[in-house]
Coordinates of C-alpha atoms in Angstrom, one line a residue:
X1 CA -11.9 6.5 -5.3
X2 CA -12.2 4.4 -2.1
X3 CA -12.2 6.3 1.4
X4 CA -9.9 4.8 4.3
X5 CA -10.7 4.8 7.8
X6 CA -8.3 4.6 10.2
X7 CA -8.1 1.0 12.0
X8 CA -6.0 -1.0 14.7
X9 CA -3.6 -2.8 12.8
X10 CA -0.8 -3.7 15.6
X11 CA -1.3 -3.4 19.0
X12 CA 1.8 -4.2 21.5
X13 CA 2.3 -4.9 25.5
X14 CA 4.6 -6.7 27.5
X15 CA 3.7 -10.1 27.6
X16 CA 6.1 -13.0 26.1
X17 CA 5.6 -14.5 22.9
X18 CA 7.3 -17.1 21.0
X19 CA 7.8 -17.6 17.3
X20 CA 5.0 -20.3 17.2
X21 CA 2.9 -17.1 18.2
X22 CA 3.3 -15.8 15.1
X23 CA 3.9 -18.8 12.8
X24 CA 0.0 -18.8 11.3
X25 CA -0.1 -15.4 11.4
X26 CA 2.7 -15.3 9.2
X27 CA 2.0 -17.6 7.0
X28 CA -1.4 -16.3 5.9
X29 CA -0.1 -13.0 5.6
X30 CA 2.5 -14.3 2.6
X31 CA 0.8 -17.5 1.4
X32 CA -3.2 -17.2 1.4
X33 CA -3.9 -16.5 -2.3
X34 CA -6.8 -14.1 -0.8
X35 CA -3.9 -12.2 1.4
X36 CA -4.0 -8.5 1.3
X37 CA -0.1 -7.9 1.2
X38 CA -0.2 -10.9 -1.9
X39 CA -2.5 -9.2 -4.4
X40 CA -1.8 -5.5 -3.6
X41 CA 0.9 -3.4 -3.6
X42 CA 0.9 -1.6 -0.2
X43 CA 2.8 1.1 1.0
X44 CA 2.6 3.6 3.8
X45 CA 4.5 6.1 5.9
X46 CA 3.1 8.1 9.2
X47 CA 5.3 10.8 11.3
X48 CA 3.8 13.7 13.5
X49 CA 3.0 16.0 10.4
X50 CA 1.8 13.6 7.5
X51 CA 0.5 10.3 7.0
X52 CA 1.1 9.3 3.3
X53 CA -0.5 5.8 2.0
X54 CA -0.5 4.0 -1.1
X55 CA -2.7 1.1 -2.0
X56 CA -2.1 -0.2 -5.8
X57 CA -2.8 2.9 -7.7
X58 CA -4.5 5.3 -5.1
X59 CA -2.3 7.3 -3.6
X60 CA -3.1 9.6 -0.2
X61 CA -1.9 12.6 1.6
X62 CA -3.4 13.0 4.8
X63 CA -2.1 16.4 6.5
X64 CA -4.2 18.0 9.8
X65 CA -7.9 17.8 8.9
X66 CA -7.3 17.6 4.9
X67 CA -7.3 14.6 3.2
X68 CA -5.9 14.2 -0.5
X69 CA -6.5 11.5 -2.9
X70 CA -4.9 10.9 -6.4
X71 CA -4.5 8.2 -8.9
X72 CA -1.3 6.9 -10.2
X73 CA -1.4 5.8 -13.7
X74 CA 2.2 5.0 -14.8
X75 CA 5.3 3.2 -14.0
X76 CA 7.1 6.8 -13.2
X77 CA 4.2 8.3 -11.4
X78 CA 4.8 5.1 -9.3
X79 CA 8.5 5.4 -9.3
X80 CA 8.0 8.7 -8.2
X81 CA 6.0 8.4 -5.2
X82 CA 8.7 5.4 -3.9
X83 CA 11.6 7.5 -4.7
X84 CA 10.6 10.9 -3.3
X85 CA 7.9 10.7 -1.4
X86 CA 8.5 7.0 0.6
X87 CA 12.0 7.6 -0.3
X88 CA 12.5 4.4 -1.2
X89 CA 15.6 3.5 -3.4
X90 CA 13.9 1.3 -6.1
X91 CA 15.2 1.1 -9.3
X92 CA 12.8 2.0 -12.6
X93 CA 12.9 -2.1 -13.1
X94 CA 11.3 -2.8 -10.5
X95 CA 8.8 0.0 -10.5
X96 CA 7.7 -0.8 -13.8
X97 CA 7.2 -4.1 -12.4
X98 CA 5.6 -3.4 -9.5
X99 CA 2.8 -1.0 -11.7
X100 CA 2.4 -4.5 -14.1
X101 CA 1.6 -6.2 -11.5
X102 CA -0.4 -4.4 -9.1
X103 CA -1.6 -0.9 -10.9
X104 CA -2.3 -1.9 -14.5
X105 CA -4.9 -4.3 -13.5
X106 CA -6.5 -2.4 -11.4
X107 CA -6.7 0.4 -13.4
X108 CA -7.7 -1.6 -16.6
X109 CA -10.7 -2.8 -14.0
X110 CA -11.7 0.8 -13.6
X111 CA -11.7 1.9 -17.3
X112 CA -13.8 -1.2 -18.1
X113 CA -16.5 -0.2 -15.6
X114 CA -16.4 3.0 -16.8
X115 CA -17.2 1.9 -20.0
X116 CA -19.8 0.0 -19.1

């Protein structure tokens, strides 16, 4: 199960911008076959009590000092954590999708190096 660290991902002040500012930016975030938001499925929600993160099929719970890390392994463990915990209103469809996609291969990844 991979650790995460904490790490600046957005950092804002007043000075003007324009939309070419962001045009490249943009682009490679939705485009570039190697893209992170492209070939994972990434979810994540923070308020003053919780931070809750998923990335493909690891799921986190971070609460205070404790840290909790799970697997998801099916299309209604996924639908489950976007319903009720990101409370998300995502049909089954496209959950079961979404695990196709992004957790099945992943997890097929795992079992084979396991195997091995």
């Amino acid at each position: 199960m991979e650790k995460w660290g904490f790490f600046t991902l957005y950092r804002f002040d007043l000075a003007d911008y324009s939309d070419a500012d962001c045009q490249l930016g943009h682009f490679y975030s939705h485009k570039y076959p190697e893209a992170g938001f492209v070939n994972n499925l990434v979810v994540s929600l923070k308020n003053d009590h919780r931070v809750i993160a998923l990335k493909n099929h690891s799921f986190m719970v971070r609460m205070a000092e404790q840290e909790t890390f799970f697997n998801i392994t099916t299309s209604l463990g996924l639908h489950e954590r976007l319903t009720i915990d990101f409370k998300l209103n995502v049909d089954f469809a496209i959950s079961d999708h979404l695990f196709d996609r992004f957790l099945a291969p992943t997890l097929a990844e795992l079992a084979k190096k396991e195997q091995a």
